[in-house]
Amino acid sequence: MTAPESQLATHPWHDTTRSVADRVDLLLREMTLEEKIAQLGSRWLRKDLHEEEAEPIFAPDHNVAPMQDVFSAGDLPLDEASRHGLGHLTRVYGSAPVTAVDGAAELVRQHHVVLDAHRLRIPALVHEECLTGFTTYGATVYPAAIAWGATFSPDLVERMAAAIGRDMAAVGVHQGLSPVLDVVRDYRWGRVEETMGEDPYLVSMLGAAYVRGLQSAGVIATLKHFAGYSASRGARNHGPVSMGRRELIDVILPPFETAVATAAAGSVMNSYADVDGVPAGADRWLLTDVLRDDWGFTGTVVSDYWAVPFLASMHRIAADDAEAGALALAAGIDVELPDTIGYGAALLASVRSGAVSEDLVDRAARRLLTQKVELGLLDPSWTPEGSVALAEGVELDSADNRALALEIAERSIVLLDPGSVLPLRDVSRVAVVGPCAAEPRTFMGCYAFPNHVLPRHPGLGLGVDVPTAVDALRAELSEVDIVHAVGCDIQGDDRSGFAAAVSAARSADVCVAFVGDIAGLFAHGTSGEGCDAPDLRLPGVQADLLAELVATGTPVVVVVVSGRPYALGDLHGRAAALVQAFMPGEEGGAAIAGVLSGRVQPSGKLPVQIPRSPGAQPGTYLQPPLGAETTDISSLDPAPLFPFGHGRSYTTFTVDDLRLSATEVPTDGEFTVSVRVRNTGSRAGDEVVQLYLHDVVAQVVRPVKQLTGFARVGLAPGGSADVHFRVHADRTAFTDRDLRRIVEAGDIDVHVGTSAADLPCHATVRLVGPTRVVGHDRRLDTPADVEPAPGDAGP
């Protein structure tokens, strides 16, 4: 049933000729306190389709959010939960395996329940997850975010996000809970796979590109997890963060700030973690002083799932859910997800008693209602049916989507070391072994629907076609005899399959061993949310399997399919080749096979380092001298096996001819760094030229080197191009002892090359003039221009 147009048209806030602000003001003046508070809540019907027709499906072994089974107890029916209105509908498509058409029908049903339950008939905003694509049954599974990092390709990430957004918008989704902008600080953390790497600038550029792409389709992007979540002690999920404010400002916050400043991100989600004892969900400095007052953010802050009651039950800074709700609202959380606990009756009582100001309720309600007006939900023409009008014709795993997923996967594969056998040529028999060779779910992250929801529906398969690695190699090497043996499981200590794998390797010209991760949730995997690792040894007995394979004398190509980097020091020099594939999505098998055969020219670069030993923690490249350099003051060698930014190809490149537009620049000036990159090999290929800066002497300890710019350059054999980086002095800014962000005079070392450890070009620029205090209006990026070198036909 649809609300009559005449009924909607009687209210002045439906008048589209008025400004958004006027319409919101008119609506707020009409609303009761109960109705305003209701807009700050949400409802998650965690059952298969119709709530009244199904049994609950979540238990501790099937949670898709932390402590979901606990918080789902005592849920209200949707009509009762919507008696005064409702802010959000949670994961209508992402909680159970429904087709787009069936999900749309259920969404229409839920919309009508919400509209019919209260007098003002304000529609709810609909949100879903989209970390590796739209998290719903049958939708394209793109590579995980760590693979986006390996592409060093913001334009490609933006195209992917736009495709994801179009699919979500077609079925009536308004908000996507992505991108994750956490900067990796410890590789053992389970959610490394959801990040774009360990460098703030790389994450900033790719994250802002994702936001632009998703929001170009009319879907609000949600930046998460704000902030500090990735730096927990011991890499424990939700663990406390021991981090000073300077590190938080200089390393953790820049991707969020960049997405707000350059991509106008519409929403932010708080982190579960506490930083120095203050949980993000109750941190007014973070959520209001920084995010809104300093950065000018005007969107909504939504809670991570159950982060509001966690303030009482987990952080224990509140006595009960009512106090938790009051703390979160005062700090700046506008909407509680995925269900209403702290922002329900308890908040109403707190306002009625005077313990919480109604102004805080108005502030949050205004922000959410502004988005509803901007999305068209309060236009007279809006109807539940109209919001899903495209659902019947949408192809959630279209040929175009799959082609894009393949392109990203191919560009993300990192050739660590081609060794002596890659690309595979002149082989008649190849043994394909290892637990990741015939398990397609290893290609997908923990928020991909096949790993996120379908484990509790084992009869439904994956919902999308995901060729395995062994099948992809059989298709790629059609004239080669492929023999297959599993060898061992990804987890566990069963070695009973070793003998068959060793026998297969001995009988072959080359052995390709696929090892790595299986993504899951809350200990039901080796990577993913709640799947933290004690060290960086390959899970289970996979390292032992590789040792026995290498001992056969047959050349062994090791392909690591994982969500985090694993220590490969024992293999380097013994394996015939090393390849890193960061959860490359549903087309990952074809991408890897193409790289191994040589049909695909590898061009991925490491967004995280590959450690040498499993206990070298923490090991990200962004370290000061005492954290990065080998000295005689410690017996530990911090050097990685393969550095940040590393990646080989089947051709060769040189980077040289460094030129500076000036060697002395004012502290408010700009200089250009130019280099020439040449393809000196026999094949076309891409190189990622990387610019790093180092502040020689500063008020506080600074990194030995920090990525400041990058450019992907495609060149034909013998081709060359000039890359020009325009570096503003703002790009040298850091947080001083007084917690001001400053640009100070002094020498800046400039390094350009192809990884953090391969930097053949060096120069020094001197900044001169007074120390400048800079703010949110400073330059946040380093534009790079690529042009054909003189006498060259161009890239």
Short mmCIF file of C-alpha atoms in Angstrom, two decimals, residues 91-548:
data_model
loop_
_atom_site.label_atom_id
_atom_site.label_comp_id
_atom_site.label_asym_id
_atom_site.label_seq_id
_atom_site.Cartn_x
_atom_site.Cartn_y
_atom_site.Cartn_z
CA ARG A 91 21.07 -4.74 5.96
CA VAL A 92 17.83 -5.84 4.34
CA TYR A 93 19.86 -7.39 1.51
CA GLY A 94 22.95 -8.36 3.45
CA SER A 95 21.64 -10.56 6.25
CA ALA A 96 20.29 -13.57 4.38
CA PRO A 97 20.59 -14.99 0.85
CA VAL A 98 17.86 -13.19 -1.10
CA THR A 99 17.72 -12.30 -4.76
CA ALA A 100 17.57 -8.67 -5.78
CA VAL A 101 13.87 -9.01 -6.56
CA ASP A 102 13.00 -10.76 -3.30
CA GLY A 103 15.15 -8.36 -1.32
CA ALA A 104 13.44 -5.42 -2.99
CA ALA A 105 10.03 -6.84 -2.09
CA GLU A 106 11.13 -7.21 1.52
CA LEU A 107 12.52 -3.69 1.55
CA VAL A 108 9.23 -2.31 0.23
CA ARG A 109 7.41 -4.25 2.96
CA GLN A 110 9.67 -2.84 5.67
CA HIS A 111 9.33 0.68 4.28
CA HIS A 112 5.55 0.44 4.48
CA VAL A 113 5.66 -0.87 8.03
CA VAL A 114 7.78 2.14 9.02
CA LEU A 115 5.60 4.63 7.14
CA ASP A 116 2.35 3.25 8.48
CA ALA A 117 3.59 3.07 12.07
CA HIS A 118 3.81 6.81 12.76
CA ARG A 119 1.94 9.95 11.90
CA LEU A 120 4.65 11.85 10.01
CA ARG A 121 5.42 8.97 7.65
CA ILE A 122 9.15 9.72 7.39
CA PRO A 123 10.93 6.98 5.42
CA ALA A 124 13.92 5.19 6.90
CA LEU A 125 17.35 5.40 5.31
CA VAL A 126 18.68 2.02 4.12
CA HIS A 127 22.30 0.98 4.65
CA GLU A 128 24.37 -2.04 3.61
CA GLU A 129 27.98 -3.24 3.73
CA CYS A 130 30.17 -2.84 0.64
CA LEU A 131 33.77 -3.62 1.57
CA THR A 132 34.43 -6.01 -1.32
CA GLY A 133 31.43 -5.08 -3.40
CA PHE A 134 27.77 -5.00 -2.44
CA THR A 135 27.51 -7.58 0.36
CA THR A 136 24.46 -9.45 -0.87
CA TYR A 137 23.68 -12.77 -2.50
CA GLY A 138 24.77 -13.02 -6.11
CA ALA A 139 26.63 -9.69 -6.25
CA THR A 140 30.11 -9.30 -7.72
CA VAL A 141 32.89 -10.05 -5.26
CA TYR A 142 35.68 -7.61 -6.06
CA PRO A 143 39.18 -7.95 -4.62
CA ALA A 144 39.56 -7.08 -0.95
CA ALA A 145 40.69 -3.57 -0.02
CA ILE A 146 44.27 -4.67 0.62
CA ALA A 147 44.35 -5.65 -3.07
CA TRP A 148 43.13 -2.17 -4.04
CA GLY A 149 46.16 -0.88 -2.18
CA ALA A 150 48.41 -3.10 -4.29
CA THR A 151 47.09 -1.48 -7.48
CA PHE A 152 48.28 2.03 -6.54
CA SER A 153 45.44 3.07 -8.90
CA PRO A 154 42.94 5.62 -7.53
CA ASP A 155 41.17 5.86 -10.89
CA LEU A 156 40.52 2.12 -10.91
CA VAL A 157 39.24 2.15 -7.33
CA GLU A 158 36.90 5.04 -8.21
CA ARG A 159 35.49 3.12 -11.18
CA MET A 160 34.91 0.06 -9.00
CA ALA A 161 33.17 2.07 -6.28
CA ALA A 162 30.92 3.73 -8.86
CA ALA A 163 29.88 0.30 -10.16
CA ILE A 164 29.18 -0.88 -6.61
CA GLY A 165 27.17 2.26 -5.93
CA ARG A 166 25.07 1.86 -9.07
CA ASP A 167 24.10 -1.67 -8.08
CA MET A 168 23.21 -0.60 -4.55
CA ALA A 169 21.21 2.42 -5.69
CA ALA A 170 19.26 0.28 -8.16
CA VAL A 171 17.80 -1.76 -5.30
CA GLY A 172 17.04 1.19 -3.02
CA VAL A 173 20.14 1.37 -0.81
CA HIS A 174 21.10 4.83 0.39
CA GLN A 175 24.29 4.34 2.39
CA GLY A 176 27.28 2.02 2.12
CA LEU A 177 29.47 1.18 5.10
CA SER A 178 32.80 1.63 3.35
CA PRO A 179 35.65 2.51 2.82
CA VAL A 180 37.86 1.33 5.67
CA LEU A 181 40.52 4.03 6.10
CA ASP A 182 42.45 2.40 8.93
CA VAL A 183 46.22 2.55 8.39
CA VAL A 184 47.89 -0.79 9.15
CA ARG A 185 50.16 -0.67 12.19
CA ASP A 186 50.50 -4.40 13.00
CA TYR A 187 50.20 -7.13 10.37
CA ARG A 188 48.83 -9.63 12.88
CA TRP A 189 45.54 -7.75 13.14
CA GLY A 190 42.76 -9.74 11.48
CA ARG A 191 41.30 -6.81 9.60
CA VAL A 192 44.44 -5.97 7.64
CA GLU A 193 42.60 -7.42 4.63
CA GLU A 194 39.97 -4.66 4.92
CA THR A 195 42.56 -1.89 4.80
CA MET A 196 44.42 -0.36 1.88
CA GLY A 197 47.82 -0.64 3.48
CA GLU A 198 50.31 0.85 5.90
CA ASP A 199 50.92 4.27 4.37
CA PRO A 200 48.64 7.25 5.16
CA TYR A 201 49.07 8.86 1.74
CA LEU A 202 48.30 5.71 -0.23
CA VAL A 203 45.21 5.07 1.92
CA SER A 204 44.20 8.73 1.55
CA MET A 205 44.32 8.74 -2.24
CA LEU A 206 42.58 5.39 -2.70
CA GLY A 207 40.04 6.06 0.04
CA ALA A 208 39.03 9.43 -1.38
CA ALA A 209 38.71 7.82 -4.81
CA TYR A 210 36.37 5.17 -3.38
CA VAL A 211 34.23 7.87 -1.75
CA ARG A 212 33.96 9.82 -5.00
CA GLY A 213 32.98 6.71 -6.91
CA LEU A 214 30.34 5.47 -4.48
CA GLN A 215 28.78 8.89 -3.98
CA SER A 216 28.71 9.54 -7.74
CA ALA A 217 25.97 6.89 -7.79
CA GLY A 218 23.97 8.64 -5.08
CA VAL A 219 25.05 6.31 -2.26
CA ILE A 220 26.50 7.87 0.89
CA ALA A 221 29.99 6.59 1.73
CA THR A 222 30.86 5.87 5.36
CA LEU A 223 34.45 6.33 6.51
CA LYS A 224 35.57 3.82 9.10
CA HIS A 225 36.80 3.16 11.68
CA PHE A 226 37.29 6.63 13.18
CA ALA A 227 39.93 6.37 14.61
CA GLY A 228 42.85 4.27 15.86
CA TYR A 229 41.26 0.83 15.57
CA SER A 230 44.14 -0.69 13.57
CA ALA A 231 46.77 0.03 16.23
CA SER A 232 45.52 -2.14 19.09
CA ARG A 233 47.96 -3.72 21.52
CA GLY A 234 49.08 -7.14 20.31
CA ALA A 235 46.84 -6.71 17.23
CA ARG A 236 43.87 -7.92 19.28
CA ASN A 237 40.50 -7.00 17.79
CA HIS A 238 38.87 -4.22 19.85
CA GLY A 239 42.04 -4.08 21.94
CA PRO A 240 43.17 -0.87 23.63
CA VAL A 241 45.34 1.48 21.63
CA SER A 242 48.51 2.84 23.21
CA MET A 243 49.09 5.80 20.97
CA GLY A 244 49.95 9.41 21.58
CA ARG A 245 47.89 12.13 20.01
CA ARG A 246 50.75 13.12 17.68
CA GLU A 247 50.88 9.69 16.05
CA LEU A 248 47.09 9.66 15.81
CA ILE A 249 47.09 13.04 14.05
CA ASP A 250 50.01 12.36 11.71
CA VAL A 251 49.46 8.70 10.79
CA ILE A 252 45.87 7.67 11.50
CA LEU A 253 43.75 10.74 10.77
CA PRO A 254 45.05 11.93 7.33
CA PRO A 255 42.99 9.45 5.24
CA PHE A 256 39.80 10.53 7.00
CA GLU A 257 40.63 14.20 6.66
CA THR A 258 41.44 13.78 2.98
CA ALA A 259 38.16 11.97 2.28
CA VAL A 260 36.24 14.77 4.00
CA ALA A 261 38.19 17.59 2.36
CA THR A 262 38.59 16.29 -1.19
CA ALA A 263 35.68 13.88 -1.63
CA ALA A 264 32.95 15.34 0.64
CA ALA A 265 32.31 12.04 2.40
CA GLY A 266 28.78 11.93 3.75
CA SER A 267 29.17 9.78 6.84
CA VAL A 268 31.71 8.58 9.39
CA MET A 269 31.59 5.50 11.63
CA ASN A 270 33.34 5.44 14.99
CA SER A 271 36.02 2.96 16.00
CA TYR A 272 35.37 0.33 18.66
CA ALA A 273 38.77 0.90 20.28
CA ASP A 274 39.85 3.24 23.03
CA VAL A 275 42.90 5.41 22.47
CA ASP A 276 44.79 6.12 25.68
CA GLY A 277 41.71 5.17 27.68
CA VAL A 278 39.09 7.15 25.74
CA PRO A 279 36.75 5.11 23.51
CA ALA A 280 36.15 6.78 20.16
CA GLY A 281 32.40 6.50 20.65
CA ALA A 282 32.60 8.84 23.64
CA ASP A 283 35.40 11.12 22.41
CA ARG A 284 34.08 14.62 21.86
CA TRP A 285 37.54 15.84 20.83
CA LEU A 286 37.61 13.35 17.97
CA LEU A 287 33.97 13.35 16.83
CA THR A 288 33.22 17.04 17.27
CA ASP A 289 36.30 19.20 17.85
CA VAL A 290 38.38 17.60 15.09
CA LEU A 291 35.83 16.16 12.69
CA ARG A 292 33.33 19.02 12.69
CA ASP A 293 34.95 22.13 14.13
CA ASP A 294 38.39 21.70 12.49
CA TRP A 295 37.49 19.83 9.30
CA GLY A 296 34.04 21.26 8.68
CA PHE A 297 32.34 17.87 8.29
CA THR A 298 28.57 18.26 7.90
CA GLY A 299 27.38 14.67 7.41
CA THR A 300 26.30 12.08 9.93
CA VAL A 301 28.33 10.09 12.42
CA VAL A 302 26.92 6.58 12.79
CA SER A 303 27.94 4.12 15.45
CA ASP A 304 29.69 0.91 14.59
CA TYR A 305 27.38 -1.96 15.38
CA TRP A 306 26.53 -1.85 19.11
CA ALA A 307 29.37 0.54 19.84
CA VAL A 308 26.98 2.59 22.00
CA PRO A 309 26.08 -0.17 24.50
CA PHE A 310 29.70 -1.32 24.36
CA LEU A 311 30.56 1.87 26.28
CA ALA A 312 28.84 0.23 29.23
CA SER A 313 29.34 -3.50 28.69
CA MET A 314 32.88 -3.55 27.26
CA HIS A 315 34.63 -0.25 27.99
CA ARG A 316 32.82 0.22 31.31
CA ILE A 317 32.89 3.99 31.22
CA ALA A 318 29.09 4.05 31.59
CA ALA A 319 26.94 2.40 34.24
CA ASP A 320 24.23 1.30 31.84
CA ASP A 321 22.86 1.70 28.31
CA ALA A 322 21.17 4.99 29.22
CA GLU A 323 24.44 6.56 30.33
CA ALA A 324 26.19 5.07 27.30
CA GLY A 325 23.65 6.70 25.00
CA ALA A 326 24.09 10.05 26.71
CA LEU A 327 27.89 9.87 26.38
CA ALA A 328 27.76 8.90 22.72
CA LEU A 329 25.25 11.59 21.80
CA ALA A 330 27.22 14.29 23.59
CA ALA A 331 30.43 13.17 21.88
CA GLY A 332 28.85 13.43 18.44
CA ILE A 333 27.37 10.08 17.36
CA ASP A 334 24.16 10.96 15.53
CA VAL A 335 22.68 7.56 14.68
CA GLU A 336 22.92 4.28 16.58
CA LEU A 337 23.41 1.16 14.48
CA PRO A 338 22.34 -1.57 13.89
CA ASP A 339 19.52 -1.51 16.47
CA THR A 340 18.31 1.04 18.98
CA ILE A 341 19.56 0.39 22.51
CA GLY A 342 21.22 3.47 23.98
CA TYR A 343 19.17 5.91 21.89
CA GLY A 344 15.71 4.53 22.67
CA ALA A 345 13.51 4.84 25.75
CA ALA A 346 16.58 5.33 27.93
CA LEU A 347 17.61 8.46 26.04
CA LEU A 348 14.04 9.79 26.15
CA ALA A 349 14.03 9.42 29.94
CA SER A 350 17.40 11.16 30.21
CA VAL A 351 16.14 14.14 28.22
CA ARG A 352 12.89 14.29 30.15
CA SER A 353 14.83 14.31 33.42
CA GLY A 354 17.14 17.07 32.23
CA ALA A 355 20.23 14.84 32.31
CA VAL A 356 20.65 15.24 28.54
CA SER A 357 19.90 18.45 26.65
CA GLU A 358 17.24 18.29 23.97
CA ASP A 359 19.55 20.46 21.89
CA LEU A 360 21.81 17.43 21.42
CA VAL A 361 18.86 15.42 20.12
CA ASP A 362 17.95 18.26 17.74
CA ARG A 363 21.55 18.47 16.53
CA ALA A 364 21.71 14.80 15.62
CA ALA A 365 18.19 14.64 14.19
CA ARG A 366 18.88 17.66 12.00
CA ARG A 367 21.93 15.97 10.49
CA LEU A 368 20.08 12.77 9.62
CA LEU A 369 16.97 14.53 8.34
CA THR A 370 19.17 16.72 6.15
CA GLN A 371 20.49 13.58 4.45
CA LYS A 372 16.98 12.20 4.04
CA VAL A 373 15.90 15.41 2.33
CA GLU A 374 19.01 15.44 0.13
CA LEU A 375 18.36 11.82 -0.87
CA GLY A 376 14.81 12.69 -1.93
CA LEU A 377 13.12 10.61 0.78
CA LEU A 378 10.88 13.53 1.75
CA ASP A 379 9.91 14.50 -1.78
CA PRO A 380 6.19 14.12 -2.56
CA SER A 381 6.99 11.73 -5.38
CA TRP A 382 9.01 9.29 -3.27
CA THR A 383 7.47 5.86 -2.75
CA PRO A 384 8.89 2.55 -1.50
CA GLU A 385 8.06 0.95 -4.82
CA GLY A 386 9.72 3.73 -6.79
CA SER A 387 12.91 3.42 -4.73
CA VAL A 388 13.43 -0.15 -6.02
CA ALA A 389 12.02 0.32 -9.51
CA LEU A 390 15.28 -0.85 -11.12
CA ALA A 391 15.67 -3.97 -8.98
CA GLU A 392 13.95 -6.34 -11.40
CA GLY A 393 16.38 -5.55 -14.20
CA VAL A 394 19.61 -5.18 -12.25
CA GLU A 395 22.42 -7.69 -12.79
CA LEU A 396 24.41 -7.71 -9.58
CA ASP A 397 27.17 -9.79 -11.18
CA SER A 398 27.09 -8.39 -14.69
CA ALA A 399 29.68 -9.02 -17.36
CA ASP A 400 30.88 -5.44 -16.95
CA ASN A 401 31.28 -5.94 -13.21
CA ARG A 402 33.26 -9.12 -13.73
CA ALA A 403 35.50 -7.46 -16.30
CA LEU A 404 36.23 -4.69 -13.81
CA ALA A 405 36.85 -7.21 -11.03
CA LEU A 406 39.33 -8.99 -13.32
CA GLU A 407 41.12 -5.75 -14.20
CA ILE A 408 41.58 -4.89 -10.52
CA ALA A 409 42.70 -8.42 -9.69
CA GLU A 410 45.27 -8.46 -12.48
CA ARG A 411 46.67 -5.10 -11.45
CA SER A 412 46.86 -6.16 -7.79
CA ILE A 413 48.97 -9.31 -8.15
CA VAL A 414 52.47 -8.61 -6.81
CA LEU A 415 55.37 -10.48 -8.37
CA LEU A 416 57.72 -10.54 -5.42
CA ASP A 417 60.45 -12.48 -7.21
CA PRO A 418 60.17 -14.06 -10.68
CA GLY A 419 63.09 -16.29 -9.81
CA SER A 420 64.17 -18.80 -12.41
CA VAL A 421 60.87 -20.12 -13.78
CA LEU A 422 58.37 -17.30 -14.26
CA PRO A 423 56.67 -16.81 -16.55
CA LEU A 424 55.92 -20.51 -17.04
CA ARG A 425 57.22 -21.62 -20.41
CA ASP A 426 58.33 -24.90 -21.96
CA VAL A 427 56.72 -27.04 -19.27
CA SER A 428 54.75 -30.18 -19.98
CA ARG A 429 53.64 -31.15 -16.47
CA VAL A 430 52.79 -28.83 -13.58
CA ALA A 431 51.84 -29.92 -10.07
CA VAL A 432 49.33 -27.57 -8.45
CA VAL A 433 49.24 -28.15 -4.71
CA GLY A 434 48.33 -26.42 -1.49
CA PRO A 435 45.12 -25.72 0.41
CA CYS A 436 44.29 -22.54 -1.55
CA ALA A 437 44.51 -24.20 -4.99
CA ALA A 438 40.99 -25.61 -5.10
CA GLU A 439 39.19 -23.48 -2.48
CA PRO A 440 37.58 -20.47 -4.18
CA ARG A 441 36.66 -18.78 -0.90
CA THR A 442 40.34 -18.03 -0.31
CA PHE A 443 40.06 -15.35 -3.00
CA MET A 444 37.46 -13.39 -1.00
CA GLY A 445 37.52 -11.23 2.10
CA CYS A 446 35.50 -11.69 5.27
CA TYR A 447 32.86 -9.15 4.16
CA ALA A 448 32.30 -10.89 0.84
CA PHE A 449 28.84 -12.48 1.05
CA PRO A 450 30.10 -16.05 0.42
CA ASN A 451 32.35 -15.79 3.50
CA HIS A 452 30.21 -13.40 5.52
CA VAL A 453 26.75 -14.97 5.42
CA LEU A 454 26.71 -18.12 3.29
CA PRO A 455 28.64 -20.36 5.72
CA ARG A 456 25.34 -20.77 7.58
CA HIS A 457 23.63 -21.73 4.28
CA PRO A 458 25.97 -24.47 3.02
CA GLY A 459 23.56 -25.76 0.38
CA LEU A 460 23.56 -22.52 -1.61
CA GLY A 461 27.15 -22.56 -2.84
CA LEU A 462 28.82 -19.20 -3.42
CA GLY A 463 26.07 -17.35 -5.29
CA VAL A 464 28.58 -16.28 -7.97
CA ASP A 465 30.93 -18.15 -10.27
CA VAL A 466 34.41 -18.26 -8.74
CA PRO A 467 36.84 -20.46 -10.71
CA THR A 468 39.49 -22.03 -8.50
CA ALA A 469 43.20 -21.51 -9.02
CA VAL A 470 43.70 -25.03 -10.34
CA ASP A 471 40.79 -24.72 -12.77
CA ALA A 472 42.06 -21.34 -13.94
CA LEU A 473 45.53 -22.79 -14.56
CA ARG A 474 44.04 -25.69 -16.51
CA ALA A 475 42.23 -23.18 -18.71
CA GLU A 476 45.32 -20.96 -19.01
CA LEU A 477 47.77 -23.79 -19.73
CA SER A 478 45.47 -25.93 -21.83
CA GLU A 479 48.27 -27.98 -23.38
CA VAL A 480 50.02 -28.69 -20.09
CA ASP A 481 49.32 -31.73 -17.91
CA ILE A 482 48.07 -30.35 -14.58
CA VAL A 483 48.14 -32.66 -11.57
CA HIS A 484 46.56 -31.57 -8.31
CA ALA A 485 47.04 -32.48 -4.65
CA VAL A 486 45.79 -30.54 -1.62
CA GLY A 487 48.64 -31.34 0.74
CA CYS A 488 47.02 -29.94 3.89
CA ASP A 489 44.22 -27.76 5.15
CA ILE A 490 44.63 -24.03 5.67
CA GLN A 491 44.22 -24.51 9.41
CA GLY A 492 45.03 -27.45 11.65
CA ASP A 493 47.96 -29.83 11.93
CA ASP A 494 46.92 -32.71 9.66
CA ARG A 495 49.92 -33.78 7.55
CA SER A 496 48.31 -36.83 5.99
CA GLY A 497 48.18 -35.16 2.57
CA PHE A 498 51.87 -34.28 2.47
CA ALA A 499 52.93 -37.50 0.77
CA ALA A 500 50.57 -37.09 -2.18
CA ALA A 501 51.61 -33.46 -2.64
CA VAL A 502 55.30 -34.34 -2.54
CA SER A 503 54.74 -37.16 -5.02
CA ALA A 504 52.91 -34.80 -7.39
CA ALA A 505 55.74 -32.27 -7.14
CA ARG A 506 58.40 -34.90 -7.87
CA SER A 507 56.54 -36.00 -11.00
CA ALA A 508 56.29 -32.48 -12.44
CA ASP A 509 58.53 -30.01 -14.23
CA VAL A 510 57.30 -27.23 -11.92
CA CYS A 511 55.24 -27.19 -8.73
CA VAL A 512 52.92 -24.24 -8.06
CA ALA A 513 51.99 -24.13 -4.38
CA PHE A 514 48.99 -22.05 -3.33
CA VAL A 515 49.09 -21.23 0.39
CA GLY A 516 47.58 -18.55 2.57
CA ASP A 517 44.32 -17.63 4.28
CA ILE A 518 40.65 -18.38 4.49
CA ALA A 519 38.67 -15.32 5.57
CA GLY A 520 36.07 -15.59 8.29
CA LEU A 521 34.62 -13.85 11.29
CA PHE A 522 35.41 -14.11 14.99
CA ALA A 523 37.93 -16.97 14.91
CA HIS A 524 36.18 -18.79 12.03
CA GLY A 525 39.06 -18.11 9.69
CA THR A 526 42.72 -17.15 9.55
CA SER A 527 42.02 -13.60 8.34
CA GLY A 528 39.15 -11.23 8.88
CA GLU A 529 37.31 -9.52 11.70
CA GLY A 530 38.19 -11.20 14.97
CA CYS A 531 40.73 -13.50 13.27
CA ASP A 532 43.94 -12.09 14.69
CA ALA A 533 47.23 -13.97 14.41
CA PRO A 534 49.81 -14.68 17.15
CA ASP A 535 52.66 -14.30 14.65
CA LEU A 536 53.29 -14.14 10.92
CA ARG A 537 54.03 -17.78 10.20
CA LEU A 538 51.72 -19.23 7.53
CA PRO A 539 48.66 -20.74 9.25
CA GLY A 540 48.54 -24.39 10.20
CA VAL A 541 51.22 -26.62 8.73
CA GLN A 542 51.49 -24.84 5.39
CA ALA A 543 55.08 -23.73 6.01
CA ASP A 544 56.02 -27.35 6.72
CA LEU A 545 54.36 -28.45 3.48
CA LEU A 546 56.35 -25.87 1.54
CA ALA A 547 59.58 -27.06 3.15
CA GLU A 548 58.93 -30.62 1.96
#
